[in-house]
Amino acid sequence: MSFSYEDTRDSEHLRLLTPAIDAFIGRSQNPLATASTCPRQTVFFFAGGLATQLLRATKKFRDGVTKPQTFDYEVVWVTEETLNRGTVRNLKMHRDASGVFRDMGDRIIVGSGVIYAPLYDGFIDWCANNNLDLFVFDWDWRRRLEDTVTFFVHKFLPFFQARVLAAGLPDPLANFSLIGHSFGGMIVNLILRGNDPIVANLARVITVATPFYGYAAQVHRWFEGDSLVNGPNDIFKEDVMEVVASLPALYTLHYLDEATYRERATQSGLALDPDFPIASYPSMDATIATLRADPYNPKTNGSLVRYPAMTGFDLAELDYARLQAQQLAGPMPANLAEKFYNIRGVNTQSDQQTPTGSTSGNVTWNWIQPSFESTDPTPIVDGDKVPGDDTQPAWSARLATNAPARCITVRASDISHMVIMNNSRILDALASILCAPGAAMSPPVPTQPEPASDEDLVAFMRWLHTRPRRKTPWPRFDDPALRDLVPLEFREKLPAIMLRIVMDIMKRPGPPGLSGPAGGAPGTRPPGPKRGRPKKPARKPSARKPAAGRRRRRRRAG
């Protein structure tokens, strides 16, 4: 019997998770001395989308091999080369003949750690100080959400439980909770809804800043890529758009479909939110004020369409994601709902109460030609800012059908989506769910630097675009050794710059000056003219994969 690609990827993921399981065992055997009376329990944490580091095998998987294959790995997300050399292309996925999603070049990719430790260091310390045996589960945010859920429930949890019990410790699944930040909240939502026997002792499921009804950034990426990885003068923009179109998980991040919006319980819950009700459907046509632009039901306007046909955008995957998004947003059975808690953050003025409009809360969407290319202007324009955490609008970050008592709004002037898990008021909200009143300890939370200014980030990226390729990899973004590789003008600002990079990658867009000639390295040329191959006639986008020979290439900037 030969080992399939999926089985090999799962076995490799378990192998790479094993050191983290052993570290969990070590911490559980020697817990931190603390005055907290919070009851001891296991907590599994799922980081936000894009926040998990991804590793890529250095050799390709071989089909038909009858022995287990193991590989060495290198970081593919996120590195200096991701930002500067177009290696983000290595994140691309494709389907094999049986419909299984595989990685670029059949070189297996798995999650491993977080891209920048300061994103969660305060939360991790808080758990240790409150008898919470924390396991940060590394997951691949590119894959279909249920693939991650299936692996976690059916393969990881039995493996984890057996290894912990073999070390002589109590059953870690006798009393445990799940916490998911942002996109990670969608995973814990699905785990709870699955109600598998192995999670029978699941006590609580907590989402923090999770977009139950989508957010503005994702729809931009289909047409714009991402300014921080598009490269100087946007030379990799077309590649980035194709990568984004190949990743099935991202199709679930759109604003809610019309059917969900019209569903009585959901609409009532959203409209009657006592603090942050939704004003109207959040995705509207740019020219007809009354026409809704449902991202999950893209209609046509004569020869005009909603999505680009030339990037491999997959309408079949969009329909699949629609069903999953509806499942994630649907009402929950009462016996499961009583375990389900939602925490959302809202930026305020200095009084810590008055909300500010900090977050994109709606978009307008114009029609495009089927031959839309990366050099064409985006059809997506963000609307007015609404209360939120700078990335997720408050109206989207709670399940509208959940009981008000299980939906907690945290107001603070220092709320920021990417580091929200370190916020002291968010930690207090977690304590109110996981611990008895007054039981939790609150160690000092590391002070986060102010994110770098637009000017500092653009200056840093311009400098980065001039760097020659290194023979040895750059250090991680949180490695102190990185200071020695950058000019003096950036060294003291480096934590602020790294924080700004990870924040902007998540919430899109980057600052003005990163895209187009102004954002390129000094002395570079703008992209060359389009090649002379005629445009293809209008056609319906493929539901399976891009048509052969569709790619167009521009001359690269010097």
Coordinates of C-alpha atoms in Angstrom, one line a residue:
M1 CA 0.0 0.0 0.0
S2 CA 1.3 3.4 -0.9
F3 CA 1.0 6.5 1.3
S4 CA -1.2 9.3 -0.1
Y5 CA -0.2 12.9 -0.2
E6 CA -2.8 13.8 2.5
D7 CA -1.7 11.0 4.8
T8 CA 1.9 12.0 4.4
R9 CA 1.1 15.6 5.1
D10 CA -0.8 14.7 8.2
S11 CA 1.9 12.3 9.5
E12 CA 4.5 15.0 8.9
H13 CA 2.4 17.6 10.7
L14 CA 2.1 15.2 13.7
R15 CA 5.9 14.7 13.7
L16 CA 6.6 18.4 13.6
L17 CA 4.1 19.0 16.4
T18 CA 5.6 16.4 18.7
P19 CA 8.3 18.6 20.2
A20 CA 5.6 21.1 21.1
I21 CA 3.6 18.3 22.8
D22 CA 6.7 17.3 24.8
A23 CA 7.2 20.9 25.8
F24 CA 3.6 20.9 27.0
I25 CA 4.3 17.8 29.0
G26 CA 7.3 19.5 30.6
R27 CA 5.4 22.6 31.6
S28 CA 2.5 20.5 33.0
Q29 CA 5.0 18.5 35.1
N30 CA 6.6 21.6 36.4
P31 CA 3.9 24.3 36.4
L32 CA 4.6 27.9 37.2
A33 CA 4.2 28.7 40.9
T34 CA 1.2 31.2 41.1
A35 CA -1.3 32.6 43.6
S36 CA -4.1 32.2 41.0
T37 CA -7.0 30.0 42.1
C38 CA -8.2 29.6 38.5
P39 CA -8.9 25.8 38.1
R40 CA -6.2 23.9 36.3
Q41 CA -7.3 23.0 32.7
T42 CA -6.0 22.4 29.2
V43 CA -6.4 25.2 26.7
F44 CA -5.8 24.8 22.9
F45 CA -5.2 28.0 21.1
F46 CA -5.6 28.7 17.4
A47 CA -3.8 31.8 16.2
G48 CA -5.3 34.2 13.6
G49 CA -5.0 33.6 9.9
L50 CA -1.6 34.5 8.4
A51 CA -0.2 34.6 11.9
T52 CA 1.0 31.0 11.8
Q53 CA 4.4 30.4 10.3
L54 CA 4.4 27.9 7.4
L55 CA 7.2 25.5 6.6
R56 CA 7.8 23.9 3.2
A57 CA 9.5 20.6 2.5
T58 CA 12.9 20.9 0.7
K59 CA 12.0 17.9 -1.5
K60 CA 8.9 16.9 -3.3
F61 CA 6.5 14.2 -2.3
R62 CA 6.8 11.0 -4.4
D63 CA 3.6 9.2 -5.4
G64 CA 3.4 5.4 -5.2
V65 CA 6.0 5.1 -2.4
T66 CA 5.2 2.2 0.0
K67 CA 7.3 3.6 3.0
P68 CA 6.5 6.7 5.0
Q69 CA 8.2 9.8 3.6
T70 CA 9.8 12.4 5.9
F71 CA 11.3 15.7 4.9
D72 CA 13.5 18.6 6.0
Y73 CA 11.8 22.0 6.0
E74 CA 12.4 25.6 5.4
V75 CA 10.4 28.7 6.3
V76 CA 8.1 29.8 3.4
W77 CA 5.9 32.2 5.4
V78 CA 6.9 34.8 6.3
T79 CA 10.5 35.7 5.4
E80 CA 12.5 38.6 3.9
E81 CA 12.2 36.7 0.6
T82 CA 8.4 36.6 0.9
L83 CA 8.4 40.3 1.1
N84 CA 11.1 41.0 -1.4
R85 CA 11.7 38.1 -3.8
G86 CA 8.3 36.8 -4.8
T87 CA 8.7 33.5 -2.9
V88 CA 5.1 33.9 -1.8
R89 CA 4.4 32.1 -5.0
N90 CA 5.5 28.9 -3.2
L91 CA 2.3 29.1 -1.2
K92 CA 0.2 28.3 -4.2
M93 CA -2.0 25.2 -4.2
H94 CA -3.5 23.0 -6.9
R95 CA -5.8 20.1 -7.2
D96 CA -4.6 16.7 -8.3
A97 CA -6.6 14.4 -10.6
S98 CA -8.7 13.1 -7.6
G99 CA -9.5 16.7 -6.5
V100 CA -7.1 16.7 -3.5
F101 CA -5.5 20.0 -2.8
R102 CA -1.7 19.8 -3.0
D103 CA 1.1 22.3 -2.5
M104 CA 3.2 24.0 -5.1
G105 CA 5.6 21.5 -6.7
D106 CA 4.2 18.8 -4.4
R107 CA 6.4 20.0 -1.6
I108 CA 4.4 19.6 1.5
I109 CA 3.6 22.7 3.6
V110 CA 2.7 22.6 7.3
G111 CA 2.1 25.1 10.1
S112 CA 4.9 25.6 12.7
G113 CA 4.9 28.3 15.3
V114 CA 3.8 32.0 14.9
I115 CA 5.4 34.4 12.5
Y116 CA 6.2 37.0 15.2
A117 CA 6.3 35.9 18.9
P118 CA 5.2 39.3 20.4
L119 CA 1.8 38.8 18.8
Y120 CA 0.9 36.4 21.6
D121 CA 3.6 36.6 24.3
G122 CA 1.4 38.4 26.9
F123 CA -1.4 35.9 26.4
I124 CA 0.9 33.0 26.8
D125 CA 2.4 34.4 30.0
W126 CA -1.1 35.1 31.3
C127 CA -2.1 31.5 30.8
A128 CA 1.0 30.2 32.6
N129 CA 0.2 32.4 35.6
N130 CA -3.4 31.1 35.8
N131 CA -3.1 27.4 35.8
L132 CA -4.0 27.1 32.1
D133 CA -2.0 24.4 30.4
L134 CA -1.7 26.0 27.0
F135 CA -1.0 24.3 23.7
V136 CA -0.7 26.6 20.7
F137 CA -1.9 24.5 17.8
D138 CA -0.1 25.3 14.5
W139 CA -2.5 25.2 11.5
D140 CA -2.3 25.9 7.8
W141 CA -4.6 28.9 7.2
R142 CA -4.6 28.2 3.4
R143 CA -6.5 24.9 3.5
R144 CA -10.2 24.3 3.7
L145 CA -11.3 24.8 7.3
E146 CA -12.8 21.4 7.7
D147 CA -9.5 19.8 6.7
T148 CA -7.9 21.5 9.7
V149 CA -10.8 20.5 12.0
T150 CA -10.7 16.8 10.8
F151 CA -6.9 16.6 11.4
F152 CA -7.2 18.3 14.9
V153 CA -10.1 16.1 16.1
H154 CA -9.4 12.8 14.5
K155 CA -5.6 12.7 14.4
F156 CA -4.0 15.3 16.6
L157 CA -6.2 15.0 19.7
P158 CA -5.9 11.1 20.1
F159 CA -2.1 11.4 19.4
F160 CA -1.8 14.3 22.0
Q161 CA -3.9 12.5 24.6
A162 CA -2.0 9.2 24.3
R163 CA 1.4 10.9 24.6
V164 CA 0.4 13.0 27.6
L165 CA -1.1 10.0 29.4
A166 CA 2.1 7.9 28.6
A167 CA 4.1 10.6 30.5
G168 CA 2.1 9.8 33.6
L169 CA 0.0 13.0 33.6
P170 CA -3.8 13.2 34.1
D171 CA -6.0 13.1 31.0
P172 CA -5.6 16.5 29.3
L173 CA -9.0 16.1 27.7
A174 CA -10.9 15.6 31.0
N175 CA -11.4 19.4 31.2
F176 CA -10.4 21.6 28.3
S177 CA -11.3 24.7 26.4
L178 CA -10.6 26.1 22.9
I179 CA -9.7 29.7 22.1
G180 CA -9.5 31.0 18.6
H181 CA -8.2 34.5 17.6
S182 CA -9.6 36.0 14.4
F183 CA -9.6 33.3 11.6
G184 CA -8.7 30.8 14.3
G185 CA -12.1 31.4 15.8
M186 CA -13.7 29.9 12.8
I187 CA -11.8 26.7 13.4
V188 CA -13.0 26.4 17.1
N189 CA -16.5 27.3 15.9
L190 CA -16.5 24.3 13.6
I191 CA -14.9 22.0 16.2
L192 CA -17.7 22.8 18.6
R193 CA -20.4 22.3 16.0
G194 CA -19.0 18.9 15.0
N195 CA -19.6 17.6 18.6
D196 CA -17.3 14.6 18.2
P197 CA -17.1 12.1 21.1
I198 CA -13.5 13.0 21.8
V199 CA -14.5 16.6 22.6
A200 CA -17.3 15.4 25.0
N201 CA -15.5 17.1 27.9
L202 CA -15.0 20.4 26.1
A203 CA -16.0 23.0 28.6
R204 CA -15.8 26.3 26.7
V205 CA -15.1 27.6 23.2
I206 CA -14.1 31.2 23.0
T207 CA -13.6 33.3 19.9
V208 CA -11.8 36.6 20.0
A209 CA -12.2 39.1 17.2
T210 CA -13.5 36.5 14.8
P211 CA -15.3 37.7 11.6
F212 CA -18.5 35.6 11.7
Y213 CA -19.9 37.7 8.9
G214 CA -16.6 38.5 7.0
Y215 CA -14.5 41.6 6.7
A216 CA -13.5 44.1 4.1
A217 CA -9.9 43.0 3.3
Q218 CA -10.3 39.7 1.6
V219 CA -12.3 40.9 -1.4
H220 CA -9.5 43.4 -2.2
R221 CA -7.0 40.6 -2.5
W222 CA -8.6 39.0 -5.6
F223 CA -7.9 42.2 -7.5
E224 CA -4.9 43.7 -5.8
G225 CA -2.8 40.9 -4.3
D226 CA -1.1 42.4 -1.2
S227 CA 1.0 45.5 -1.4
L228 CA 3.6 44.1 1.1
V229 CA 4.3 41.0 -1.0
N230 CA 3.6 42.4 -4.5
G231 CA 7.2 43.4 -4.7
P232 CA 8.9 46.6 -6.0
N233 CA 6.8 48.2 -8.7
D234 CA 4.2 45.4 -8.2
I235 CA 6.3 43.0 -10.3
F236 CA 4.9 40.0 -8.4
K237 CA 1.3 41.3 -8.2
E238 CA -0.1 38.9 -10.8
D239 CA 1.6 36.0 -9.1
V240 CA 0.2 37.0 -5.7
M241 CA -3.4 37.3 -7.2
E242 CA -3.0 33.8 -8.5
V243 CA -1.7 32.5 -5.2
V244 CA -4.7 34.0 -3.4
A245 CA -7.1 32.5 -5.9
S246 CA -5.6 29.1 -5.2
L247 CA -6.1 29.0 -1.4
P248 CA -9.5 27.6 -0.5
A249 CA -9.7 28.9 3.1
L250 CA -9.7 32.5 1.9
Y251 CA -13.0 32.1 0.1
T252 CA -14.8 31.9 3.5
L253 CA -13.7 35.4 4.6
H254 CA -16.2 37.5 2.5
Y255 CA -19.0 39.5 3.9
L256 CA -22.1 37.5 4.5
D257 CA -24.2 36.3 1.6
E258 CA -27.7 37.7 1.1
A259 CA -29.5 34.5 2.2
T260 CA -27.7 34.7 5.6
Y261 CA -28.4 38.5 5.8
R262 CA -32.1 37.9 5.1
E263 CA -32.4 35.0 7.6
R264 CA -34.7 36.3 10.3
A265 CA -32.8 35.4 13.4
T266 CA -29.5 36.6 12.0
Q267 CA -30.8 39.8 10.6
S268 CA -32.6 40.5 13.9
G269 CA -29.5 39.8 15.9
L270 CA -27.3 42.0 13.7
A271 CA -29.8 44.9 13.5
L272 CA -30.8 44.8 17.2
D273 CA -27.2 44.7 18.5
P274 CA -27.6 47.0 21.5
D275 CA -24.2 48.6 20.9
F276 CA -23.1 48.1 17.3
P277 CA -25.9 47.2 14.9
I278 CA -25.3 46.7 11.2
A279 CA -26.5 49.7 9.2
S280 CA -27.2 47.9 5.9
Y281 CA -25.9 45.1 3.7
P282 CA -22.1 45.6 3.6
S283 CA -21.3 44.9 0.0
M284 CA -23.1 47.1 -2.6
D285 CA -22.8 47.8 -6.3
A286 CA -20.7 50.9 -7.1
T287 CA -23.1 52.4 -9.6
I288 CA -26.6 51.3 -8.6
A289 CA -27.2 52.3 -5.0
T290 CA -29.9 49.7 -4.3
L291 CA -28.1 46.7 -5.9
R292 CA -26.4 44.3 -3.5
A293 CA -23.1 42.8 -4.6
D294 CA -23.4 39.4 -2.9
P295 CA -19.8 38.1 -2.9
Y296 CA -21.1 34.5 -2.8
N297 CA -23.6 34.9 -5.6
P298 CA -21.6 36.8 -8.3
K299 CA -24.0 37.8 -11.1
T300 CA -23.3 39.3 -14.4
N301 CA -24.1 42.6 -16.1
G302 CA -24.1 42.0 -19.8
S303 CA -20.5 41.0 -20.6
L304 CA -19.3 42.3 -17.2
V305 CA -18.6 40.1 -14.2
R306 CA -17.6 40.4 -10.6
Y307 CA -14.5 38.2 -10.3
P308 CA -11.4 38.0 -12.5
A309 CA -11.3 35.0 -14.8
M310 CA -7.6 35.1 -15.6
T311 CA -6.2 34.4 -12.1
G312 CA -7.7 31.0 -11.6
F313 CA -10.5 32.3 -9.4
D314 CA -12.6 29.2 -8.6
L315 CA -16.4 29.6 -8.7
A316 CA -16.9 26.0 -7.5
E317 CA -14.8 26.7 -4.4
L318 CA -16.7 30.0 -3.9
D319 CA -19.9 28.0 -3.7
Y320 CA -18.3 25.5 -1.4
A321 CA -17.2 28.3 0.9
R322 CA -20.7 29.8 0.8
L323 CA -22.1 26.6 2.4
Q324 CA -19.3 26.6 5.0
A325 CA -19.7 30.3 5.8
Q326 CA -23.5 29.7 6.3
Q327 CA -22.7 26.8 8.6
L328 CA -20.3 29.0 10.6
A329 CA -22.9 31.8 11.0
G330 CA -25.9 29.7 11.6
P331 CA -27.7 29.2 14.9
M332 CA -26.2 26.6 17.2
P333 CA -28.0 23.8 19.1
A334 CA -28.7 24.9 22.7
N335 CA -26.4 22.3 24.3
L336 CA -23.5 23.6 22.3
A337 CA -24.4 27.3 22.4
E338 CA -24.1 27.3 26.2
K339 CA -20.4 26.6 25.8
F340 CA -19.8 29.3 23.2
Y341 CA -18.5 32.7 24.0
N342 CA -17.5 35.6 21.7
I343 CA -15.2 38.5 22.6
R344 CA -14.9 41.5 20.4
G345 CA -12.7 44.6 20.7
V346 CA -13.7 48.1 20.0
N347 CA -11.3 51.1 19.7
T348 CA -12.3 54.1 21.8
Q349 CA -11.3 57.6 22.6
S350 CA -9.1 58.2 25.6
D351 CA -12.2 57.9 27.9
Q352 CA -12.1 54.1 27.2
Q353 CA -15.8 54.2 26.3
T354 CA -16.6 56.4 23.3
P355 CA -16.2 54.3 20.1
T356 CA -14.1 55.6 17.2
G357 CA -14.6 54.8 13.6
S358 CA -11.4 52.7 13.1
T359 CA -12.4 49.9 10.9
S360 CA -13.6 49.3 7.3
G361 CA -17.2 48.1 7.7
N362 CA -18.5 47.9 4.1
V363 CA -17.4 48.1 0.5
T364 CA -18.7 49.2 -2.9
W365 CA -18.0 46.9 -5.9
N366 CA -17.9 47.8 -9.6
W367 CA -18.2 45.4 -12.5
I368 CA -15.1 44.3 -14.4
Q369 CA -14.3 42.8 -17.8
P370 CA -13.6 39.1 -17.8
S371 CA -10.1 39.9 -19.1
F372 CA -9.3 41.9 -16.0
E373 CA -5.5 42.0 -15.4
S374 CA -3.3 42.9 -12.5
T375 CA -2.6 46.4 -14.0
D376 CA -6.3 47.3 -14.1
P377 CA -7.8 49.5 -11.4
T378 CA -9.5 47.6 -8.5
P379 CA -13.3 47.6 -8.5
I380 CA -13.4 47.6 -4.7
V381 CA -13.7 50.7 -2.6
D382 CA -14.0 50.7 1.2
G383 CA -16.9 52.7 2.7
D384 CA -17.1 54.6 5.9
K385 CA -15.2 53.5 9.0
V386 CA -17.2 51.9 11.7
P387 CA -16.4 50.8 15.3
G388 CA -14.1 47.8 15.5
D389 CA -10.6 46.7 16.3
D390 CA -9.0 48.3 13.2
T391 CA -9.5 45.1 11.2
Q392 CA -12.8 43.4 12.2
P393 CA -15.9 45.5 12.4
A394 CA -17.7 45.1 15.8
W395 CA -21.0 44.0 14.1
S396 CA -19.2 41.0 12.5
A397 CA -17.3 39.8 15.5
R398 CA -20.1 38.1 17.4
L399 CA -22.5 35.3 16.5
A400 CA -25.8 37.3 16.2
T401 CA -27.8 34.4 17.5
N402 CA -25.7 33.8 20.5
A403 CA -27.0 34.8 23.9
P404 CA -26.1 38.4 24.9
A405 CA -24.5 37.1 28.2
R406 CA -22.0 35.1 26.2
C407 CA -21.0 38.0 23.9
I408 CA -18.5 40.3 25.5
T409 CA -17.5 43.7 24.1
V410 CA -14.2 45.1 25.2
R411 CA -13.7 48.8 24.8
A412 CA -10.3 50.4 25.0
S413 CA -8.2 53.1 23.4
D414 CA -5.4 50.6 22.8
I415 CA -7.2 47.8 21.0
S416 CA -5.4 46.5 17.9
H417 CA -6.5 43.4 16.1
M418 CA -3.2 41.6 15.6
V419 CA -2.1 42.0 19.2
I420 CA -5.5 41.9 20.8
M421 CA -4.7 38.7 22.7
N422 CA -2.2 40.7 24.8
N423 CA -4.6 43.5 25.8
S424 CA -5.2 43.5 29.5
R425 CA -8.9 44.1 29.1
I426 CA -9.2 41.2 26.7
L427 CA -7.4 39.0 29.3
D428 CA -9.8 40.1 31.9
A429 CA -12.7 39.1 29.7
L430 CA -11.0 35.6 29.2
A431 CA -10.7 35.4 33.0
S432 CA -14.4 36.1 33.4
I433 CA -15.1 33.0 31.3
L434 CA -12.4 30.6 32.4
C435 CA -12.0 31.4 36.0
A436 CA -14.2 32.2 39.1
P437 CA -14.5 35.9 40.0
G438 CA -11.3 37.1 41.5
A439 CA -9.4 33.9 40.8
A440 CA -7.2 35.1 38.0
M441 CA -3.8 36.7 38.3
S442 CA -2.8 39.4 35.8
P443 CA 0.9 39.6 35.3
P444 CA 2.3 42.7 33.6
V445 CA 1.5 42.6 29.9
P446 CA 4.5 43.5 27.7
T447 CA 4.2 47.0 26.3
Q448 CA 3.6 46.9 22.6
P449 CA 5.4 49.4 20.4
E450 CA 3.4 51.9 18.5
P451 CA 3.2 50.5 14.9
A452 CA 5.6 52.2 12.5
S453 CA 4.4 55.2 10.5
D454 CA 3.6 55.0 6.8
E455 CA 6.8 56.9 6.1
D456 CA 9.0 54.5 8.1
L457 CA 7.4 51.4 6.6
V458 CA 7.8 52.7 3.1
A459 CA 11.4 53.7 3.7
F460 CA 12.2 50.2 5.2
M461 CA 10.5 48.4 2.3
R462 CA 12.4 50.6 -0.3
W463 CA 15.7 49.7 1.5
L464 CA 14.7 46.0 1.5
H465 CA 14.0 46.1 -2.2
T466 CA 17.6 47.2 -2.9
R467 CA 19.2 44.3 -0.9
P468 CA 21.1 41.6 -2.8
R469 CA 20.0 38.0 -2.2
R470 CA 21.7 36.5 0.9
K471 CA 23.4 33.2 0.9
T472 CA 22.0 32.5 4.4
P473 CA 18.3 33.1 5.4
W474 CA 17.3 36.2 7.2
P475 CA 16.5 35.7 10.9
R476 CA 12.9 35.6 12.1
F477 CA 11.2 39.0 12.4
D478 CA 11.5 38.7 16.2
D479 CA 15.1 37.6 16.3
P480 CA 17.4 40.2 17.9
A481 CA 20.1 39.3 15.3
L482 CA 18.0 41.1 12.7
R483 CA 19.1 44.4 14.1
D484 CA 22.6 43.8 12.9
L485 CA 21.4 43.4 9.3
V486 CA 19.6 46.7 8.9
P487 CA 20.9 50.3 8.7
L488 CA 21.2 52.3 11.9
E489 CA 18.1 54.4 10.9
F490 CA 15.9 51.3 11.3
R491 CA 17.4 49.5 14.3
E492 CA 15.5 51.2 17.1
K493 CA 12.3 51.2 15.0
L494 CA 12.6 47.6 14.1
P495 CA 10.0 46.2 16.5
A496 CA 7.5 48.9 15.4
I497 CA 8.3 48.1 11.7
M498 CA 7.9 44.4 12.1
L499 CA 4.6 44.9 14.0
R500 CA 3.3 47.2 11.3
I501 CA 4.2 44.6 8.6
V502 CA 2.2 41.8 10.2
M503 CA -0.7 44.1 11.0
D504 CA -0.9 45.4 7.4
I505 CA -0.6 41.9 5.8
M506 CA -3.7 41.0 7.8
K507 CA -5.9 44.0 7.4
R508 CA -4.9 45.3 3.9
P509 CA -4.1 47.7 2.4
G510 CA -0.5 48.8 3.0
P511 CA 0.4 52.5 3.1
P512 CA 0.4 54.7 0.0
G513 CA 3.8 54.5 -1.7
L514 CA 4.2 50.7 -1.6
S515 CA 2.4 50.0 -4.9
G516 CA 3.4 51.3 -8.3
P517 CA 6.6 53.1 -9.2
A518 CA 6.6 55.2 -6.1
G519 CA 6.9 52.1 -4.0
G520 CA 9.8 50.6 -5.9
A521 CA 13.4 50.8 -5.0
P522 CA 15.1 54.0 -6.1
G523 CA 16.4 53.7 -9.6
T524 CA 14.1 50.9 -10.7
R525 CA 12.0 51.1 -13.8
P526 CA 8.2 50.8 -13.9
P527 CA 6.9 47.6 -15.4
G528 CA 7.5 47.2 -19.1
P529 CA 4.6 47.3 -21.6
K530 CA 2.1 44.5 -21.8
R531 CA 3.1 41.8 -24.2
G532 CA 1.4 41.6 -27.6
R533 CA -0.6 38.5 -27.1
P534 CA -4.3 39.3 -27.7
K535 CA -6.7 39.1 -24.9
K536 CA -8.9 36.0 -24.6
P537 CA -12.5 36.3 -25.3
A538 CA -14.9 36.6 -22.3
R539 CA -15.6 33.3 -20.7
K540 CA -16.9 31.9 -17.5
P541 CA -14.1 31.3 -14.9
S542 CA -13.1 27.7 -14.5
A543 CA -14.5 25.9 -11.6
R544 CA -11.5 23.6 -11.3
K545 CA -8.3 25.2 -12.4
P546 CA -7.0 28.0 -14.6
A547 CA -7.0 27.2 -18.3
A548 CA -3.6 26.2 -19.7
G549 CA -1.5 28.9 -21.2
R550 CA -3.6 31.7 -19.6
R551 CA -0.7 33.4 -17.8
R552 CA 0.6 36.7 -19.1
R553 CA 3.9 38.1 -18.1
R554 CA 5.2 41.7 -18.1
R555 CA 8.9 42.5 -18.3
R556 CA 10.2 42.8 -14.8
A557 CA 11.6 45.9 -13.3
G558 CA 15.3 46.3 -13.4

